[in-house]
Short mmCIF file of C-alpha atoms in Angstrom, two decimals:
data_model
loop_
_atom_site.label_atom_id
_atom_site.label_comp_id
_atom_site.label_asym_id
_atom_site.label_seq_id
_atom_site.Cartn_x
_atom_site.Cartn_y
_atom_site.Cartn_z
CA UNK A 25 -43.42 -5.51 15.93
CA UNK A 26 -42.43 -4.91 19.65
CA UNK A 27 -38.81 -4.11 19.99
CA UNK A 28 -37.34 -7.63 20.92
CA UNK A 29 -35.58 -9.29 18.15
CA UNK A 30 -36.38 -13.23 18.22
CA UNK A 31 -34.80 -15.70 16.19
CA UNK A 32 -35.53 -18.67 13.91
CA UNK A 33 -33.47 -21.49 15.28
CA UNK A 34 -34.84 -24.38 15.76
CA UNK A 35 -36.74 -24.93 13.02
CA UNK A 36 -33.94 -25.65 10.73
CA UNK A 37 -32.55 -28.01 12.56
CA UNK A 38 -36.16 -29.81 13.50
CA UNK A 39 -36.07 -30.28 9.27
CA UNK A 40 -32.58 -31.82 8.94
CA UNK A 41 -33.34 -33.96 12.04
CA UNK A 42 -36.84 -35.39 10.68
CA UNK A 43 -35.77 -35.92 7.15
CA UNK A 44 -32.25 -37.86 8.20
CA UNK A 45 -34.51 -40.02 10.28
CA UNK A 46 -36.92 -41.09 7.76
CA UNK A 47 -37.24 -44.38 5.77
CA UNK A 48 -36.93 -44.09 2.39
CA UNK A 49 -39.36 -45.81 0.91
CA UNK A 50 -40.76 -48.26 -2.13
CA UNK A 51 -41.50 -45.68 -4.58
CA UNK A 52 -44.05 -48.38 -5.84
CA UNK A 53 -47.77 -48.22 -5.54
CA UNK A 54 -49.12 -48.80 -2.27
CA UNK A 55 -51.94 -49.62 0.08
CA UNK A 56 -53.04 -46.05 1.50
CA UNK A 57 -53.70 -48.09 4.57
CA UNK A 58 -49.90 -49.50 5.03
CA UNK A 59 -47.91 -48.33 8.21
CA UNK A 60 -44.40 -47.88 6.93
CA UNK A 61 -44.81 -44.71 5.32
CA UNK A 62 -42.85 -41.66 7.08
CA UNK A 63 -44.36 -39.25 9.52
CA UNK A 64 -45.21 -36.65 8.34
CA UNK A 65 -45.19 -32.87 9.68
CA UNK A 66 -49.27 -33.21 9.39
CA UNK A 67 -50.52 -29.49 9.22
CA UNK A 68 -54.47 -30.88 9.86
CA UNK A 69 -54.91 -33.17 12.10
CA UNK A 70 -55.39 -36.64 11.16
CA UNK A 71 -59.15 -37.54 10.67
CA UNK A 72 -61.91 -39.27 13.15
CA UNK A 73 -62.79 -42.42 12.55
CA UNK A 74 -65.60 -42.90 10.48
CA UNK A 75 -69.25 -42.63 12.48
CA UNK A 76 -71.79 -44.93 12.00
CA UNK A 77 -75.62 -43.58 11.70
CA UNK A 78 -76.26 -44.61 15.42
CA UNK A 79 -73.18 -42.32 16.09
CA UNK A 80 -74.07 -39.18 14.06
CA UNK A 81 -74.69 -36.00 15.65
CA UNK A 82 -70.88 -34.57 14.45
CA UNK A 83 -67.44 -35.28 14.00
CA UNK A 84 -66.33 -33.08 17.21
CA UNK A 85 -67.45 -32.93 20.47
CA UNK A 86 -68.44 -35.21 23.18
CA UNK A 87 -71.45 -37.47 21.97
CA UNK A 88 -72.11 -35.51 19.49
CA UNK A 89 -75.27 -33.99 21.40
CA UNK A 90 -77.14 -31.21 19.33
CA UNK A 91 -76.55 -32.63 15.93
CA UNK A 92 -79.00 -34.62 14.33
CA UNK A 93 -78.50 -37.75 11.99
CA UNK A 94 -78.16 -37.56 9.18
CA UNK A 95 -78.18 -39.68 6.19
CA UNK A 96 -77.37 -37.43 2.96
CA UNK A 97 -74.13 -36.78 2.46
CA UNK A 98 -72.87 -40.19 4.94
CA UNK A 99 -72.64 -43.59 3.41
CA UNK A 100 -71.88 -47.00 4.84
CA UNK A 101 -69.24 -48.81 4.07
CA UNK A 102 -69.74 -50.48 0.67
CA UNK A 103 -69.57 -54.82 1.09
CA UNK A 104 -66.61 -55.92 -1.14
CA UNK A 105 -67.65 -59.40 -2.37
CA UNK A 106 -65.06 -61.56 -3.27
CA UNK A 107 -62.34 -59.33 -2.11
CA UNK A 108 -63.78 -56.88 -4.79
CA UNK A 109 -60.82 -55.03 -7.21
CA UNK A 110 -58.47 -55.62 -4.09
CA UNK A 111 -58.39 -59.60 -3.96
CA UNK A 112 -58.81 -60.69 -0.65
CA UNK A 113 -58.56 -57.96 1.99
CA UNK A 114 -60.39 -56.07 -0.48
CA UNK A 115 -57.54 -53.32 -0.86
CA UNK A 116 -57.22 -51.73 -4.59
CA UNK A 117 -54.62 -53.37 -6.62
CA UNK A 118 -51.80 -50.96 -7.38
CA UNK A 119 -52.15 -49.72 -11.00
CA UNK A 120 -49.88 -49.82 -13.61
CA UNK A 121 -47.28 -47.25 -13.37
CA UNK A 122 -47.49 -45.55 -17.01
CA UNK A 123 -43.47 -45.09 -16.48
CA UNK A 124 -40.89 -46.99 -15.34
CA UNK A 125 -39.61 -47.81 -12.35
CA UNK A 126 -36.63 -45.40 -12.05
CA UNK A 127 -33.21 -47.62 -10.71
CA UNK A 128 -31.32 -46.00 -7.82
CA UNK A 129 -30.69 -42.68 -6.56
CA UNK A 130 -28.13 -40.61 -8.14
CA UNK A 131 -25.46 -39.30 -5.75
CA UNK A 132 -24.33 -35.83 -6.83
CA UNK A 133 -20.93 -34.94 -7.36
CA UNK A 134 -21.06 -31.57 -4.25
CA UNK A 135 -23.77 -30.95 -2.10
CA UNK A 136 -26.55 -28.53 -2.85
CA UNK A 137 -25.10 -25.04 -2.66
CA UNK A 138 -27.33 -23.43 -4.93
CA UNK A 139 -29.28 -20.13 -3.03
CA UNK A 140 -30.68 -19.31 -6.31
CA UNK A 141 -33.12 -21.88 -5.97
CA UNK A 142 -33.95 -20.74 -3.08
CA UNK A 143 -34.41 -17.27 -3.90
CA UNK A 144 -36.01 -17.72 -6.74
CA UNK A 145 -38.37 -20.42 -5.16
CA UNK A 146 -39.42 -17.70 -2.48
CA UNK A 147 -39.98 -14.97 -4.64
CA UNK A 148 -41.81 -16.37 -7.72
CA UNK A 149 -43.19 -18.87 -5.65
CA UNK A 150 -44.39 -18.37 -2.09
CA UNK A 151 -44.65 -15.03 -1.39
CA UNK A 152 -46.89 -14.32 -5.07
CA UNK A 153 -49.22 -17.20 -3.17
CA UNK A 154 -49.17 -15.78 -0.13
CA UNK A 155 -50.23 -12.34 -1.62
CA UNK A 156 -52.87 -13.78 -3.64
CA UNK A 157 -54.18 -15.43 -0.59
CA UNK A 158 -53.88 -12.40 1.55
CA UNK A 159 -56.08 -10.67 -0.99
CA UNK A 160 -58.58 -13.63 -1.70
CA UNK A 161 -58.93 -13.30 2.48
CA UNK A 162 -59.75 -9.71 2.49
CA UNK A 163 -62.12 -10.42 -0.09
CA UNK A 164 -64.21 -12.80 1.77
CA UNK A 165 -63.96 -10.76 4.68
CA UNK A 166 -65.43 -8.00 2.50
CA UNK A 167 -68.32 -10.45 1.55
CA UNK A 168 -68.85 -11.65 4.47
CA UNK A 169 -69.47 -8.15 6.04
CA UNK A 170 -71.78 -7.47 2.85
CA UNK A 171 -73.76 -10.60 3.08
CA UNK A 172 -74.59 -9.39 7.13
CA UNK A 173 -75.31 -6.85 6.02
CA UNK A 174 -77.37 -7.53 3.79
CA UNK A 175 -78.54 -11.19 3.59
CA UNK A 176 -79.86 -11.48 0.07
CA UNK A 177 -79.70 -14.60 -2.23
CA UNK A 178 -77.18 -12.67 -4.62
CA UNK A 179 -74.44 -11.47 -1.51
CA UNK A 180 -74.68 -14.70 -0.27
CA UNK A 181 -73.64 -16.82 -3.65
CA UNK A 182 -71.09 -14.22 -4.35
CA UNK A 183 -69.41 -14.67 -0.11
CA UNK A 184 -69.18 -18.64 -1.65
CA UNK A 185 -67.69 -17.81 -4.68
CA UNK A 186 -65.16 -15.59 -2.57
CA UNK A 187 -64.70 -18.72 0.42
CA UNK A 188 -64.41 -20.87 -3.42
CA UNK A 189 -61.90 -18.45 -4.28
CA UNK A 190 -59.32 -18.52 -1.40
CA UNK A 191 -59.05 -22.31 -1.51
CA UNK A 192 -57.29 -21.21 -4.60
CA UNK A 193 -54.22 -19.78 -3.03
CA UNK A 194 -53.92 -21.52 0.23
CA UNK A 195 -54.59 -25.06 -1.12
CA UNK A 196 -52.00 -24.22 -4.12
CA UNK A 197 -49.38 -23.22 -1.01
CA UNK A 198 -49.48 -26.63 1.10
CA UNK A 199 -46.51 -28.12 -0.25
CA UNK A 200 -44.54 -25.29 1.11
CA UNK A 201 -46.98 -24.41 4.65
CA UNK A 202 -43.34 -24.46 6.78
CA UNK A 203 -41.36 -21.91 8.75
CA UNK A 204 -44.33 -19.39 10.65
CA UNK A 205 -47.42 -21.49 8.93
CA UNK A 206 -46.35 -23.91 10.91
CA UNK A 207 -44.03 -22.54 13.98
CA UNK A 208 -46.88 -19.25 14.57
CA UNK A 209 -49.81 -21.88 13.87
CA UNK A 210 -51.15 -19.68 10.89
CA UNK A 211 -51.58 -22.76 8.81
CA UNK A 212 -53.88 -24.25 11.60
CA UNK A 213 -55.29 -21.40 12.27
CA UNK A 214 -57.11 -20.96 8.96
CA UNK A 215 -56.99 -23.84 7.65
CA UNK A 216 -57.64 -26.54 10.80
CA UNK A 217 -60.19 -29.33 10.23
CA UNK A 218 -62.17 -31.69 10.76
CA UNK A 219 -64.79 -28.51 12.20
CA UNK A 220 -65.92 -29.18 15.38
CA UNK A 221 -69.75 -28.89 14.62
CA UNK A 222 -70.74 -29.58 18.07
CA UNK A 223 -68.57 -26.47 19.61
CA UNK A 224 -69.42 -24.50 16.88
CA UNK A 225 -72.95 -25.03 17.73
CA UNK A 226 -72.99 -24.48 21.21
CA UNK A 227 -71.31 -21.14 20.24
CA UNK A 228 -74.34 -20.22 18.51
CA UNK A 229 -76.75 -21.61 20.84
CA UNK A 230 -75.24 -20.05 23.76
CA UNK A 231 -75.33 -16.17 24.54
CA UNK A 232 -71.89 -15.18 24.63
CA UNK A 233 -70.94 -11.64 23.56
CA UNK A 234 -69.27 -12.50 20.14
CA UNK A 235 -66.25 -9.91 21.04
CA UNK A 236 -62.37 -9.98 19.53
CA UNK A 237 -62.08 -11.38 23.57
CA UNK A 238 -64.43 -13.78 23.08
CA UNK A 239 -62.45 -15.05 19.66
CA UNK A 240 -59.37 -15.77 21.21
CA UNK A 241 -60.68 -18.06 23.81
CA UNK A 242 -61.76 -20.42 20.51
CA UNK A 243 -60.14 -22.95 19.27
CA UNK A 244 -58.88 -23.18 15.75
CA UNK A 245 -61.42 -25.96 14.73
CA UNK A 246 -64.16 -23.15 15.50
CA UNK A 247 -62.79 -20.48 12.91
CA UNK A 248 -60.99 -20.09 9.90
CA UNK A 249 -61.85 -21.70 6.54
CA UNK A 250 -63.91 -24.75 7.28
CA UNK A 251 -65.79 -22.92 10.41
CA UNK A 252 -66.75 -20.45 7.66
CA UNK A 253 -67.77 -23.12 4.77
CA UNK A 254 -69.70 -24.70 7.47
CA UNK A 255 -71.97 -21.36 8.05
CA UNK A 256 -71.92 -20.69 4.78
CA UNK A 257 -72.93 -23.93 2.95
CA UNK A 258 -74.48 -25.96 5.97
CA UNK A 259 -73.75 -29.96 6.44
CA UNK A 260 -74.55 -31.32 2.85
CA UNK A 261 -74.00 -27.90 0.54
CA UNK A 262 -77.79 -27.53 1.13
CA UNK A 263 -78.22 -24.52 3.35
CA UNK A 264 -81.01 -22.15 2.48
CA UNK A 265 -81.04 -18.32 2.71
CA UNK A 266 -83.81 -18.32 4.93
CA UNK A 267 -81.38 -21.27 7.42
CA UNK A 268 -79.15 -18.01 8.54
CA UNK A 269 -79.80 -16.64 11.89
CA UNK A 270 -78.75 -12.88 12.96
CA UNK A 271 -76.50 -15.13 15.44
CA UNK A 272 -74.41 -17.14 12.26
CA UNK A 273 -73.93 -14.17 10.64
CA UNK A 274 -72.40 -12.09 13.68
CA UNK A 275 -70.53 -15.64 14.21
CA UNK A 276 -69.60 -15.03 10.24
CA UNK A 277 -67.77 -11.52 10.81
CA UNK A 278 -66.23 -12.39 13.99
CA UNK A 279 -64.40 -15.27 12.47
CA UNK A 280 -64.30 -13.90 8.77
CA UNK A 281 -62.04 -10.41 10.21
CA UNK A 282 -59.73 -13.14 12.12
CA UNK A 283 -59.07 -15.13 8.73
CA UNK A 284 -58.45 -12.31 6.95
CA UNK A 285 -55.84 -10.99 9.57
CA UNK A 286 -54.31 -14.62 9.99
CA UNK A 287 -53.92 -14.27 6.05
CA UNK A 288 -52.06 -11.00 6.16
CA UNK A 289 -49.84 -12.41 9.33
CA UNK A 290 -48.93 -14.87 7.26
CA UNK A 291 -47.59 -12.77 4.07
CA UNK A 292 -46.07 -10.06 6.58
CA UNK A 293 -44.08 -13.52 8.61
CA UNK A 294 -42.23 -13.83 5.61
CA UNK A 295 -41.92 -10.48 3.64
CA UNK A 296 -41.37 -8.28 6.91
CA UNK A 297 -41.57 -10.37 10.02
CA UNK A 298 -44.07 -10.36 12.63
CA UNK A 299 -43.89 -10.88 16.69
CA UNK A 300 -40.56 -9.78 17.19
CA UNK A 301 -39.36 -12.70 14.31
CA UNK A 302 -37.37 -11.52 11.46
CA UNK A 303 -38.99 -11.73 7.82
CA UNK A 304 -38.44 -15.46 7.14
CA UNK A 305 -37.49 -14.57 3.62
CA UNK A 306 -34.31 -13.65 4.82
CA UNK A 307 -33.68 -16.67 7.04
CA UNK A 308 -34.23 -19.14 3.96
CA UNK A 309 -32.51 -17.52 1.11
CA UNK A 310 -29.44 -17.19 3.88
CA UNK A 311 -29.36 -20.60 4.62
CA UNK A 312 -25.87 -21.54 5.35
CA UNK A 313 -24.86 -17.72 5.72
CA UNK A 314 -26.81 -15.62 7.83
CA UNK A 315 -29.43 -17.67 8.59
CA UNK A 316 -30.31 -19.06 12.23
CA UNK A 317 -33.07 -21.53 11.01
CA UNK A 318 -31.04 -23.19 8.53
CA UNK A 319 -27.13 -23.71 9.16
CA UNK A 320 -26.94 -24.96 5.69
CA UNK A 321 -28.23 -24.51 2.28
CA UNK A 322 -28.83 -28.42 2.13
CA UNK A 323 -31.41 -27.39 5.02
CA UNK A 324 -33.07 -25.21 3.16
CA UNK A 325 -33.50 -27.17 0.07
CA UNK A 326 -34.53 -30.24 2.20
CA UNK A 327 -37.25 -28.03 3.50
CA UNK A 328 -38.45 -27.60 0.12
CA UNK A 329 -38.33 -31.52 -1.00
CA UNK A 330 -39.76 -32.60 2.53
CA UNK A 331 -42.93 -30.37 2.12
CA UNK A 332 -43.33 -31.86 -1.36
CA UNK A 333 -43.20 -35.47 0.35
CA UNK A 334 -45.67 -34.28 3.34
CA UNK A 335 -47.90 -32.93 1.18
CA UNK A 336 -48.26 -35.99 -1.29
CA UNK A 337 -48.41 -38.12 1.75
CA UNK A 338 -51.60 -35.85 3.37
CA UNK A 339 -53.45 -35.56 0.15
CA UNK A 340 -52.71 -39.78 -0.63
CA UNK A 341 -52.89 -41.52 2.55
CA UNK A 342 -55.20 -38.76 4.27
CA UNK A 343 -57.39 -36.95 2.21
CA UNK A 344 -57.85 -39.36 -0.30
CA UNK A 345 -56.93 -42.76 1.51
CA UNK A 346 -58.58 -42.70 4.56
CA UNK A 347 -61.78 -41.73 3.01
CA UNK A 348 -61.66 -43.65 0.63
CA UNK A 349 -60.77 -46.99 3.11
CA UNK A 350 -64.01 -45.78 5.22
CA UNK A 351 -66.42 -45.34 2.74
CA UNK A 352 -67.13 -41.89 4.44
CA UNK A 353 -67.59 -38.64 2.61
CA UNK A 354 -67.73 -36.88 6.64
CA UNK A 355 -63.60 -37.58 5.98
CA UNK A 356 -63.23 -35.42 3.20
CA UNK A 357 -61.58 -32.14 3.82
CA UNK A 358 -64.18 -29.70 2.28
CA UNK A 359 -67.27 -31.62 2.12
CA UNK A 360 -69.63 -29.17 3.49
CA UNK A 361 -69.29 -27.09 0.17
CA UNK A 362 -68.61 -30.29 -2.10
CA UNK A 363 -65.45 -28.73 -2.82
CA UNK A 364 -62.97 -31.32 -2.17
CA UNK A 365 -61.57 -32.16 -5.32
CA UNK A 366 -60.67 -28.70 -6.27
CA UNK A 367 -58.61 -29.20 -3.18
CA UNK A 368 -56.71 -32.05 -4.94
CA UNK A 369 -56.05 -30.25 -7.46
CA UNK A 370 -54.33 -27.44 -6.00
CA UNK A 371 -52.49 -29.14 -3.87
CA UNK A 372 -51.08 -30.90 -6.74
CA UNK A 373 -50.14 -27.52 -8.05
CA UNK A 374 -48.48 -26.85 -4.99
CA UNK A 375 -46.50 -29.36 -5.55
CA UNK A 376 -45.55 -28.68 -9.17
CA UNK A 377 -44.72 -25.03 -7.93
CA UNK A 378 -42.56 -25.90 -5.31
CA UNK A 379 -40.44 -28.25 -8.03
CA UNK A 380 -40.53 -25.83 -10.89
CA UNK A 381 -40.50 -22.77 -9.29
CA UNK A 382 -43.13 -22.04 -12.15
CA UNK A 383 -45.30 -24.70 -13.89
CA UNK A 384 -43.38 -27.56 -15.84
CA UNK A 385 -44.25 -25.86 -18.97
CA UNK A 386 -42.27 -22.71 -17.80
CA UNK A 387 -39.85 -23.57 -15.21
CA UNK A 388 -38.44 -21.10 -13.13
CA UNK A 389 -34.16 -20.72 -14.72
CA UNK A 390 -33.24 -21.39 -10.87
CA UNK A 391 -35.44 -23.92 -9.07
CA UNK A 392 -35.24 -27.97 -7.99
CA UNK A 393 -36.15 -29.36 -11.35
CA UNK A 394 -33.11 -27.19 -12.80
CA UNK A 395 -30.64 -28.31 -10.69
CA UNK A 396 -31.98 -31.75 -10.69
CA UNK A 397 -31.68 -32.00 -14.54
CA UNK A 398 -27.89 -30.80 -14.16
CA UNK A 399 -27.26 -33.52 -12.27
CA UNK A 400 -29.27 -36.52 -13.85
CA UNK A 401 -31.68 -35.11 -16.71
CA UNK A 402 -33.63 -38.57 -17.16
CA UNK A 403 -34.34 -38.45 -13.43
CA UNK A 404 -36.40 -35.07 -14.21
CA UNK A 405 -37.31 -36.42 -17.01
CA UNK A 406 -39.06 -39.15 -14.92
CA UNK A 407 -40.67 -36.68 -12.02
CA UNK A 408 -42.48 -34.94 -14.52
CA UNK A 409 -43.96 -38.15 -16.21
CA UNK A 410 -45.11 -39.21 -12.52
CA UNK A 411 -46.23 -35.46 -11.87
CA UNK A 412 -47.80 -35.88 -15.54
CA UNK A 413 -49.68 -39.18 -14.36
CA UNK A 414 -50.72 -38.11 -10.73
CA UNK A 415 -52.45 -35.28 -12.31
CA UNK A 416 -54.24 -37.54 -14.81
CA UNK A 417 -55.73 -39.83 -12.35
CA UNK A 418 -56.90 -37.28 -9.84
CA UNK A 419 -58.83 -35.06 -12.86
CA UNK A 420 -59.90 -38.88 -13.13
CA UNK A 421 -61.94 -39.28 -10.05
CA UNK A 422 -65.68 -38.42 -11.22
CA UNK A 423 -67.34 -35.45 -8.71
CA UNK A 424 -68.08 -34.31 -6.58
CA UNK A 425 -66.39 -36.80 -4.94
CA UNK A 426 -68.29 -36.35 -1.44
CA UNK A 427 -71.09 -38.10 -3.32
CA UNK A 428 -68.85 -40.14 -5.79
CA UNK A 429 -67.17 -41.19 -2.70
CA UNK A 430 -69.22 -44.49 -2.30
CA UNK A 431 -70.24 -45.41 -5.62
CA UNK A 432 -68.85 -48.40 -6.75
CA UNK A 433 -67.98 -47.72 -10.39
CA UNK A 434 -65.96 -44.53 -9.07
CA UNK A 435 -63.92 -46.69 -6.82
CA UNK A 436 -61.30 -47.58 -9.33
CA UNK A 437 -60.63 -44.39 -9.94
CA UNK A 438 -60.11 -42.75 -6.63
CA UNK A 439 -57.60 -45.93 -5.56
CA UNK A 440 -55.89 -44.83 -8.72
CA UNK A 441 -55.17 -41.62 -7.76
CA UNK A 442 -54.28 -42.47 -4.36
CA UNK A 443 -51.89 -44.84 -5.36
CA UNK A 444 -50.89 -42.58 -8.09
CA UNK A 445 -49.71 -39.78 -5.36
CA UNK A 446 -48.14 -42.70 -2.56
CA UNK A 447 -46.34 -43.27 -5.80
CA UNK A 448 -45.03 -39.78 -6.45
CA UNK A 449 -44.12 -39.43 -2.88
CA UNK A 450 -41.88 -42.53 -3.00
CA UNK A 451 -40.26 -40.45 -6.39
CA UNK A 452 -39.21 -38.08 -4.21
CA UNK A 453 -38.11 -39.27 -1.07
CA UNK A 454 -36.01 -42.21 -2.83
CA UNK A 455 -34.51 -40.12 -5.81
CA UNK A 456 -34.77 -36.39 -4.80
CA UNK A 457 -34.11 -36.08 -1.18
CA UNK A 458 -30.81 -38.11 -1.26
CA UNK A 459 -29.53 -34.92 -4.05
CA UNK A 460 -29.88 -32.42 -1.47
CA UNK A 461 -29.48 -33.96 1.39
CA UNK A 462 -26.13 -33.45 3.19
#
């Protein structure tokens, strides 16, 4: 920590800006594809338009020189005859919400004031995850440096079970990736994607000294996790032991030692503060007190609800929807492993953490769904049944879904869950922001 003492403002005030300005809404089901829905504070960027066979040759890069095509794994987009299950444009129907349609936001007697749902959100919540992932990073690292050293079948199964294994934490933390994941770009720098195979492979091909100078001239689509899943699994989950090259796996530690750092930034940003910043702990449970980030303890607790919303809206429209829409599995966030669903489901979890401040079954005594149940107890009566049925149709979607993707008879289910989390998302912009909103 050098000696100058920076502070947090700003970001605050970007949250209470963003939120006031944005729509509220249809909580019902919705096309994936529709252009009203709010913008959200995207922490990957948005994916490349599908490629056609002629096109292959990668996702990144100019031309995509270096890559061949490739046909596993990639599937054209399916003909829809008749409109297929979407009628005419051949868009999925909306499916039956299993609850009903909740009437009109509550408006609470005072505004939020409660910093014991923040507190108690931070440390049950975020920085356990953070830990976890800090030590699922150092882990891989570990395996990483094992596996170069020595490249047997058995170290390099157990460095995927560790990459496997730090999804875990990080994907279960994307509701709540604000404040220094965003603002210090640790959430893009381990976690950016789609991978620029073309870059990445000109790194190898090329003869560059792979030096700590050489890694920060890369950018952060040529490290972190889905760099390393590419090394490690190859294009289709198909690499061989005998595929690795001395070069990949001096390419693996380089970029395995800078995850692992990024991970323990991350923790340290908010437990102690890093750069110069003040721990970030601090700055959120002192919202409206001490705090330079957040003026208000409304602020805070719209942070909370708006990374709920973004991350609904990135895992629906996104990681879900826009595959889905293309027919193509190269849109799917961890397809080189075949490890995208588990992704779903985390996130989900991130999402019931962040409103819990536990799981449902054991909420946290101070956290969102408390306060929202003092206020209107059928309204959290009602998130949890949505929660309840977003979860249901995502275990629903048959896997792996990079090759499930394009089957026909698994297309119902994947529009269900997409529609199932658009619908969530409209549950909590329309009936949750507006309680702790100022």
């Amino acid at each position: 920590m050098n000696g100058r003492m920076k502070l947090w403002v700003g970001v605050g005030a970007f949250v209470i800006t963003q939120a006031s300005t944005q729509a509220i809404a249809d909580p019902t089901p919705e096309s994936a594809s529709t252009g009203d829905r709010p913008i959200a504070t995207q922490p990957h960027p948005v994916a490349p338009a599908p490629l056609s066979v002629a096109q292959a040759g990668g996702e990144g890069g100019e031309g995509g020189e270096g890559i061949a095509p490739q046909s596993v794994g990639f599937c054209a987009a399916i003909a829809v005859e008749g409109g297929g299950e979407g009628g005419e444009s051949g868009a999925a129907q909306p499916v039956s919400s299993p609850v009903r349609v909740y009437d009109a936001a509550t408006v609470p007697a005072l505004p939020f004031g409660d910093r014991q749902v923040l507190t108690s959100f931070v440390d049950t919540v975020l920085l356990p995850t953070y830990g976890e992932l800090n030590r699922a990073a150092q882990r891989l690292h570990r395996a990483i440096a094992q596996f170069a050293a020595r490249p047997t079948q058995a170290n390099l199964q157990a460095t995927r079970q560790a990459w496997l294994a730090a999804r875990l934490p990080w994907e279960s933390s994307e509701a709540f990736a604000f404040g220094p994941a965003a603002s210090l770009g640790y959430d893009a720098g381990l976690d950016d994607w789609p991978v620029n195979e073309v870059d990445v492979l000109a790194i190898l091909q090329s003869q560059d000294a792979l030096t700590p100078e050489y890694l920060e001239t890369l950018q952060t689509s040529q490290k972190g996790f889905h760099t390393i899943e590419f090394l490690l699994f190859g294009r289709n989950n198909d690499k061989r032991l005998t595929d690795f090259t001395p070069r990949e796996l001096e390419y693996l530690q380089l970029i395995g030692a800078d995850f692992a750092a990024t991970a323990e930034n991350l923790l340290a940003s908010w437990a102690e503060g890093v750069e110069g910043y003040p721990a970030y702990r601090k700055e959120f449970v002192e919202a409206g007190d001490r705090s330079t980030a957040y003026p208000t303890p409304q602020a805070a607790a719209t942070e909370l609800v708006q990374g709920i919303i973004d991350i609904l809206d990135e895992l629906g429209a996104v990681k879900i929807g826009e595959a889905l829409d293309a027919q193509n599995p190269f849109l799917l966030e961890s397809r080189f492993s075949h490890s995208s669903l588990q992704d779903f489901y985390q996130n989900l979890r991130s999402v019931e953490l962040t409103y819990f401040a536990g799981s449902a079954s054991r909420p946290g005594r101070h956290s969102l769904s408390r306060y929202v149940a003092s206020i209107d107890p059928s309204l959290d009566t009602q998130v949890r049944q949505y929660l309840l049925a977003a979860e249901s149709a995502v275990k629903a979607i048959p896997g792996p879904i990079e090759t499930t993707l394009c089957d026909p008879a698994a297309k119902p289910q994947i529009a269900a869950a997409r529609d199932s989390l658009l619908t969530l998302r409209g549950v909590f912009e329309q009936w949750i922001m507006p309680l702790v909103q100022e």
